[in-house]
């Protein structure tokens, strides 16, 4: 009898709680997406058909009139923003009410997780202030020769593949894979200070980590999504000892590099050098020519950052940089292959801004059409299809009687905004001229491929530089021809908008 009463009571309680959770938006009077219990709007994500970013894009597209719409991320009510002005209010004007991302972080049990992307509030602000000097134009100019020389190696590698295919004049190249190797090598070099040869040694350890993000297993992809959807879930994994292997691997690499540089007074113009400066003195020297390391403090405890902490920052730069930059470069080449008129104009822009036939950092700043092509690529294919924040204090939505409650996750569909004809007419058309200053054919408020506000991409200029150097080197050396004409299908398991079947383009060597 007791068992029956207990079961009935439990069932009633679960039914009550479920109803309570899944009527949250209804009770608050917000427009909402019909909840599909328990996966909310993520049913196609659960079935492995759509990525998380694409599921949110579907919500954006299907709700045609509302500026915001309530959804459920499993058991968490979250708000999808469908309006550029409101998105800017959240990201920029009212940053104080939305300064955190609300993703998984556990400084005590998993110090490796405490990075710039995940840290909340004051801790984020303090770290952002320390890392921002890494990405000034002065520092980027110092890294430019390394990026350029890796691009030349990429071209040498491609040239060899012509030889391998019996000197055939046309070779089909999968551009996403090619640029993944290029960016792995760039970031391995300018962030970690390692000389990886990604082209000759495709199975290097870095590339293996890259591949686990590019071709994730279902478990890996669920864990990734859980870091945002349900941070407590990841805490459980860590509590039971399921750490990510790469934390140890990265920390070891960084420890060895730091010891080697300190013991041998090595000077390199890269991010690792700045991380060591920061660890040893609490600041980065902003002088273009000062790259020395102060080794006067020997004791680890007297230093301002632990080895784990600089390893965690370096790994975040790698993660945040490689996939975004590689996809952007691949989509740019895909569109340039399909649009010969745009390509010719871009080739002219590049040639006109070389200095005595050479690519220079300064010359690149004058390539205005290149910049427009880059902007249009990230408009049509924003590498990160969504931005997320957590409401950190109750926020009344301007012009309405609705209040976003503290703790609510906010999701901004960048892909939705960028492909909304209201902001960018004929959104599937690749049209760099949208970004001509004199052209009113777009709404710049809705353009945010690097995010917006104080928490926007810290390395935006570095990302641009890497992608542009890659594209310039392909265009200067090869003629392009499209293999596929239609639109690209996106992968269902990755966080970025990754091409499901790669991006194949025909290349033939230019006779210079
Ligand atoms: C084309 C290349 C890139 C694109 C499209 C891109 C895009 C983004 C976006 C959309 C965000 C989120 C911004 C927000 O929430 O408002 C972000 C954040 C971030 N990105 Fe990038 N990124 C690129 C390259 C890079 C590179 C090369 C690095 C590092 C070397 C990097 C490091 C970061 C970091 C550390 C953050 C977190 C910033 C913070 O929370 O303060 N990104 N990026």
PDB file of C-alpha atoms in Angstrom, residues 68-212:
ATOM      1  CA  UNK A  68      12.455  37.502 -28.619  1.00  0.00           C
ATOM      2  CA  UNK A  69      11.153  34.029 -27.961  1.00  0.00           C
ATOM      3  CA  UNK A  70      11.298  31.712 -24.940  1.00  0.00           C
ATOM      4  CA  UNK A  71      12.745  28.225 -25.403  1.00  0.00           C
ATOM      5  CA  UNK A  72      13.851  25.385 -23.151  1.00  0.00           C
ATOM      6  CA  UNK A  73      17.432  24.127 -23.167  1.00  0.00           C
ATOM      7  CA  UNK A  74      16.578  20.805 -21.575  1.00  0.00           C
ATOM      8  CA  UNK A  75      15.244  21.971 -18.194  1.00  0.00           C
ATOM      9  CA  UNK A  76      16.454  25.579 -18.447  1.00  0.00           C
ATOM     10  CA  UNK A  77      14.199  28.300 -19.813  1.00  0.00           C
ATOM     11  CA  UNK A  78      16.308  30.469 -22.129  1.00  0.00           C
ATOM     12  CA  UNK A  79      15.539  33.437 -24.349  1.00  0.00           C
ATOM     13  CA  UNK A  80      16.397  33.596 -28.073  1.00  0.00           C
ATOM     14  CA  UNK A  81      16.894  37.144 -29.345  1.00  0.00           C
ATOM     15  CA  UNK A  82      15.653  37.874 -32.885  1.00  0.00           C
ATOM     16  CA  UNK A  83      16.218  41.599 -33.055  1.00  0.00           C
ATOM     17  CA  UNK A  84      19.496  43.393 -33.804  1.00  0.00           C
ATOM     18  CA  UNK A  85      18.767  46.387 -31.596  1.00  0.00           C
ATOM     19  CA  UNK A  86      17.816  44.285 -28.594  1.00  0.00           C
ATOM     20  CA  UNK A  87      20.895  42.110 -29.178  1.00  0.00           C
ATOM     21  CA  UNK A  88      23.069  45.234 -29.033  1.00  0.00           C
ATOM     22  CA  UNK A  89      21.286  46.440 -25.899  1.00  0.00           C
ATOM     23  CA  UNK A  90      22.234  43.155 -24.247  1.00  0.00           C
ATOM     24  CA  UNK A  91      25.792  42.853 -25.534  1.00  0.00           C
ATOM     25  CA  UNK A  92      26.854  46.492 -25.392  1.00  0.00           C
ATOM     26  CA  UNK A  93      24.563  49.053 -23.727  1.00  0.00           C
ATOM     27  CA  UNK A  94      23.487  46.909 -20.765  1.00  0.00           C
ATOM     28  CA  UNK A  95      26.586  44.779 -20.426  1.00  0.00           C
ATOM     29  CA  UNK A  96      26.340  45.140 -16.616  1.00  0.00           C
ATOM     30  CA  UNK A  97      23.240  42.952 -16.657  1.00  0.00           C
ATOM     31  CA  UNK A  98      24.769  40.373 -19.025  1.00  0.00           C
ATOM     32  CA  UNK A  99      28.513  40.165 -18.381  1.00  0.00           C
ATOM     33  CA  UNK A 100      28.772  36.364 -18.042  1.00  0.00           C
ATOM     34  CA  UNK A 101      28.328  33.483 -20.445  1.00  0.00           C
ATOM     35  CA  UNK A 102      27.046  31.113 -17.758  1.00  0.00           C
ATOM     36  CA  UNK A 103      29.043  28.197 -19.173  1.00  0.00           C
ATOM     37  CA  UNK A 104      30.841  25.465 -17.229  1.00  0.00           C
ATOM     38  CA  UNK A 105      33.804  26.579 -15.105  1.00  0.00           C
ATOM     39  CA  UNK A 106      35.238  25.043 -11.931  1.00  0.00           C
ATOM     40  CA  UNK A 107      38.323  26.891 -10.758  1.00  0.00           C
ATOM     41  CA  UNK A 108      38.956  24.578  -7.806  1.00  0.00           C
ATOM     42  CA  UNK A 109      38.463  21.042  -9.159  1.00  0.00           C
ATOM     43  CA  UNK A 110      39.315  21.831 -12.777  1.00  0.00           C
ATOM     44  CA  UNK A 111      41.618  24.901 -12.936  1.00  0.00           C
ATOM     45  CA  UNK A 112      42.181  24.274 -16.638  1.00  0.00           C
ATOM     46  CA  UNK A 113      38.544  25.241 -17.248  1.00  0.00           C
ATOM     47  CA  UNK A 114      39.057  28.737 -15.786  1.00  0.00           C
ATOM     48  CA  UNK A 115      39.782  30.668 -18.977  1.00  0.00           C
ATOM     49  CA  UNK A 116      38.762  33.986 -20.495  1.00  0.00           C
ATOM     50  CA  UNK A 117      35.774  32.454 -22.287  1.00  0.00           C
ATOM     51  CA  UNK A 118      34.257  30.852 -19.196  1.00  0.00           C
ATOM     52  CA  UNK A 119      35.245  33.057 -16.242  1.00  0.00           C
ATOM     53  CA  UNK A 120      32.516  35.263 -14.792  1.00  0.00           C
ATOM     54  CA  UNK A 121      32.431  38.890 -13.587  1.00  0.00           C
ATOM     55  CA  UNK A 122      35.499  40.476 -12.007  1.00  0.00           C
ATOM     56  CA  UNK A 123      37.723  37.491 -12.672  1.00  0.00           C
ATOM     57  CA  UNK A 124      36.964  37.711 -16.384  1.00  0.00           C
ATOM     58  CA  UNK A 125      37.552  41.488 -16.353  1.00  0.00           C
ATOM     59  CA  UNK A 126      40.927  41.199 -14.620  1.00  0.00           C
ATOM     60  CA  UNK A 127      42.129  38.492 -17.038  1.00  0.00           C
ATOM     61  CA  UNK A 128      40.825  40.341 -20.110  1.00  0.00           C
ATOM     62  CA  UNK A 129      42.811  43.426 -19.036  1.00  0.00           C
ATOM     63  CA  UNK A 130      45.989  41.332 -18.798  1.00  0.00           C
ATOM     64  CA  UNK A 131      45.544  39.518 -22.128  1.00  0.00           C
ATOM     65  CA  UNK A 132      44.314  42.415 -24.294  1.00  0.00           C
ATOM     66  CA  UNK A 133      47.876  43.789 -24.945  1.00  0.00           C
ATOM     67  CA  UNK A 134      48.712  40.490 -26.704  1.00  0.00           C
ATOM     68  CA  UNK A 135      46.656  41.472 -29.731  1.00  0.00           C
ATOM     69  CA  UNK A 136      47.625  45.088 -30.451  1.00  0.00           C
ATOM     70  CA  UNK A 137      48.717  45.962 -34.031  1.00  0.00           C
ATOM     71  CA  UNK A 138      52.318  46.214 -32.785  1.00  0.00           C
ATOM     72  CA  UNK A 139      52.260  42.615 -31.540  1.00  0.00           C
ATOM     73  CA  UNK A 140      50.443  41.361 -34.635  1.00  0.00           C
ATOM     74  CA  UNK A 141      53.021  42.956 -36.887  1.00  0.00           C
ATOM     75  CA  UNK A 142      55.699  41.052 -34.975  1.00  0.00           C
ATOM     76  CA  UNK A 143      53.862  37.761 -35.635  1.00  0.00           C
ATOM     77  CA  UNK A 144      53.212  38.513 -39.327  1.00  0.00           C
ATOM     78  CA  UNK A 145      56.486  37.039 -40.730  1.00  0.00           C
ATOM     79  CA  UNK A 146      55.744  33.702 -39.025  1.00  0.00           C
ATOM     80  CA  UNK A 147      52.201  33.562 -40.414  1.00  0.00           C
ATOM     81  CA  UNK A 148      53.482  34.463 -43.882  1.00  0.00           C
ATOM     82  CA  UNK A 149      56.201  31.829 -43.875  1.00  0.00           C
ATOM     83  CA  UNK A 150      53.711  29.120 -42.858  1.00  0.00           C
ATOM     84  CA  UNK A 151      51.468  30.203 -45.753  1.00  0.00           C
ATOM     85  CA  UNK A 152      54.427  29.782 -48.119  1.00  0.00           C
ATOM     86  CA  UNK A 153      54.933  26.265 -46.752  1.00  0.00           C
ATOM     87  CA  UNK A 154      51.253  25.589 -47.423  1.00  0.00           C
ATOM     88  CA  UNK A 155      51.781  26.613 -51.054  1.00  0.00           C
ATOM     89  CA  UNK A 156      54.909  24.412 -51.348  1.00  0.00           C
ATOM     90  CA  UNK A 157      52.878  21.516 -49.951  1.00  0.00           C
ATOM     91  CA  UNK A 158      50.100  22.137 -52.490  1.00  0.00           C
ATOM     92  CA  UNK A 159      52.599  22.402 -55.323  1.00  0.00           C
ATOM     93  CA  UNK A 160      53.913  18.973 -54.383  1.00  0.00           C
ATOM     94  CA  UNK A 161      50.427  17.505 -54.664  1.00  0.00           C
ATOM     95  CA  UNK A 162      50.405  18.548 -58.333  1.00  0.00           C
ATOM     96  CA  UNK A 163      53.523  16.422 -58.756  1.00  0.00           C
ATOM     97  CA  UNK A 164      51.952  13.528 -56.834  1.00  0.00           C
ATOM     98  CA  UNK A 165      48.994  13.457 -59.193  1.00  0.00           C
ATOM     99  CA  UNK A 166      51.152  12.878 -62.317  1.00  0.00           C
ATOM    100  CA  UNK A 167      51.613  16.568 -63.052  1.00  0.00           C
ATOM    101  CA  UNK A 168      47.945  16.939 -63.700  1.00  0.00           C
ATOM    102  CA  UNK A 169      47.110  20.540 -64.291  1.00  0.00           C
ATOM    103  CA  UNK A 170      44.031  20.583 -62.110  1.00  0.00           C
ATOM    104  CA  UNK A 171      43.888  19.207 -58.600  1.00  0.00           C
ATOM    105  CA  UNK A 172      40.805  18.960 -56.399  1.00  0.00           C
ATOM    106  CA  UNK A 173      41.663  20.152 -52.911  1.00  0.00           C
ATOM    107  CA  UNK A 174      39.535  19.918 -49.785  1.00  0.00           C
ATOM    108  CA  UNK A 175      40.035  23.454 -48.510  1.00  0.00           C
ATOM    109  CA  UNK A 176      38.730  23.059 -44.965  1.00  0.00           C
ATOM    110  CA  UNK A 177      41.230  20.299 -44.222  1.00  0.00           C
ATOM    111  CA  UNK A 178      44.036  22.291 -45.847  1.00  0.00           C
ATOM    112  CA  UNK A 179      43.294  25.436 -43.831  1.00  0.00           C
ATOM    113  CA  UNK A 180      42.873  23.410 -40.616  1.00  0.00           C
ATOM    114  CA  UNK A 181      46.477  22.316 -41.024  1.00  0.00           C
ATOM    115  CA  UNK A 182      47.592  25.832 -41.872  1.00  0.00           C
ATOM    116  CA  UNK A 183      45.892  27.336 -38.816  1.00  0.00           C
ATOM    117  CA  UNK A 184      47.038  24.517 -36.520  1.00  0.00           C
ATOM    118  CA  UNK A 185      50.575  25.329 -37.526  1.00  0.00           C
ATOM    119  CA  UNK A 186      50.091  29.101 -37.184  1.00  0.00           C
ATOM    120  CA  UNK A 187      48.587  28.830 -33.722  1.00  0.00           C
ATOM    121  CA  UNK A 188      51.010  26.094 -32.655  1.00  0.00           C
ATOM    122  CA  UNK A 189      53.778  28.483 -33.624  1.00  0.00           C
ATOM    123  CA  UNK A 190      52.536  31.940 -32.560  1.00  0.00           C
ATOM    124  CA  UNK A 191      50.718  30.766 -29.428  1.00  0.00           C
ATOM    125  CA  UNK A 192      52.769  27.796 -28.198  1.00  0.00           C
ATOM    126  CA  UNK A 193      56.053  28.635 -29.897  1.00  0.00           C
ATOM    127  CA  UNK A 194      56.286  25.121 -31.357  1.00  0.00           C
ATOM    128  CA  UNK A 195      57.531  24.220 -34.796  1.00  0.00           C
ATOM    129  CA  UNK A 196      54.917  21.709 -35.863  1.00  0.00           C
ATOM    130  CA  UNK A 197      55.017  20.555 -39.454  1.00  0.00           C
ATOM    131  CA  UNK A 198      51.347  19.999 -40.034  1.00  0.00           C
ATOM    132  CA  UNK A 199      51.736  19.534 -43.780  1.00  0.00           C
ATOM    133  CA  UNK A 200      54.494  16.908 -43.687  1.00  0.00           C
ATOM    134  CA  UNK A 201      53.378  15.292 -40.442  1.00  0.00           C
ATOM    135  CA  UNK A 202      49.582  15.268 -40.596  1.00  0.00           C
ATOM    136  CA  UNK A 203      49.351  13.048 -37.521  1.00  0.00           C
ATOM    137  CA  UNK A 204      51.101  15.424 -35.117  1.00  0.00           C
ATOM    138  CA  UNK A 205      49.592  15.538 -31.636  1.00  0.00           C
ATOM    139  CA  UNK A 206      48.061  18.990 -32.145  1.00  0.00           C
ATOM    140  CA  UNK A 207      46.301  17.904 -35.268  1.00  0.00           C
ATOM    141  CA  UNK A 208      44.790  14.944 -33.417  1.00  0.00           C
ATOM    142  CA  UNK A 209      43.237  17.312 -30.883  1.00  0.00           C
ATOM    143  CA  UNK A 210      41.999  19.467 -33.749  1.00  0.00           C
ATOM    144  CA  UNK A 211      40.365  16.456 -35.348  1.00  0.00           C
ATOM    145  CA  UNK A 212      38.577  15.496 -32.131  1.00  0.00           C
TER     146      UNK A 212
END
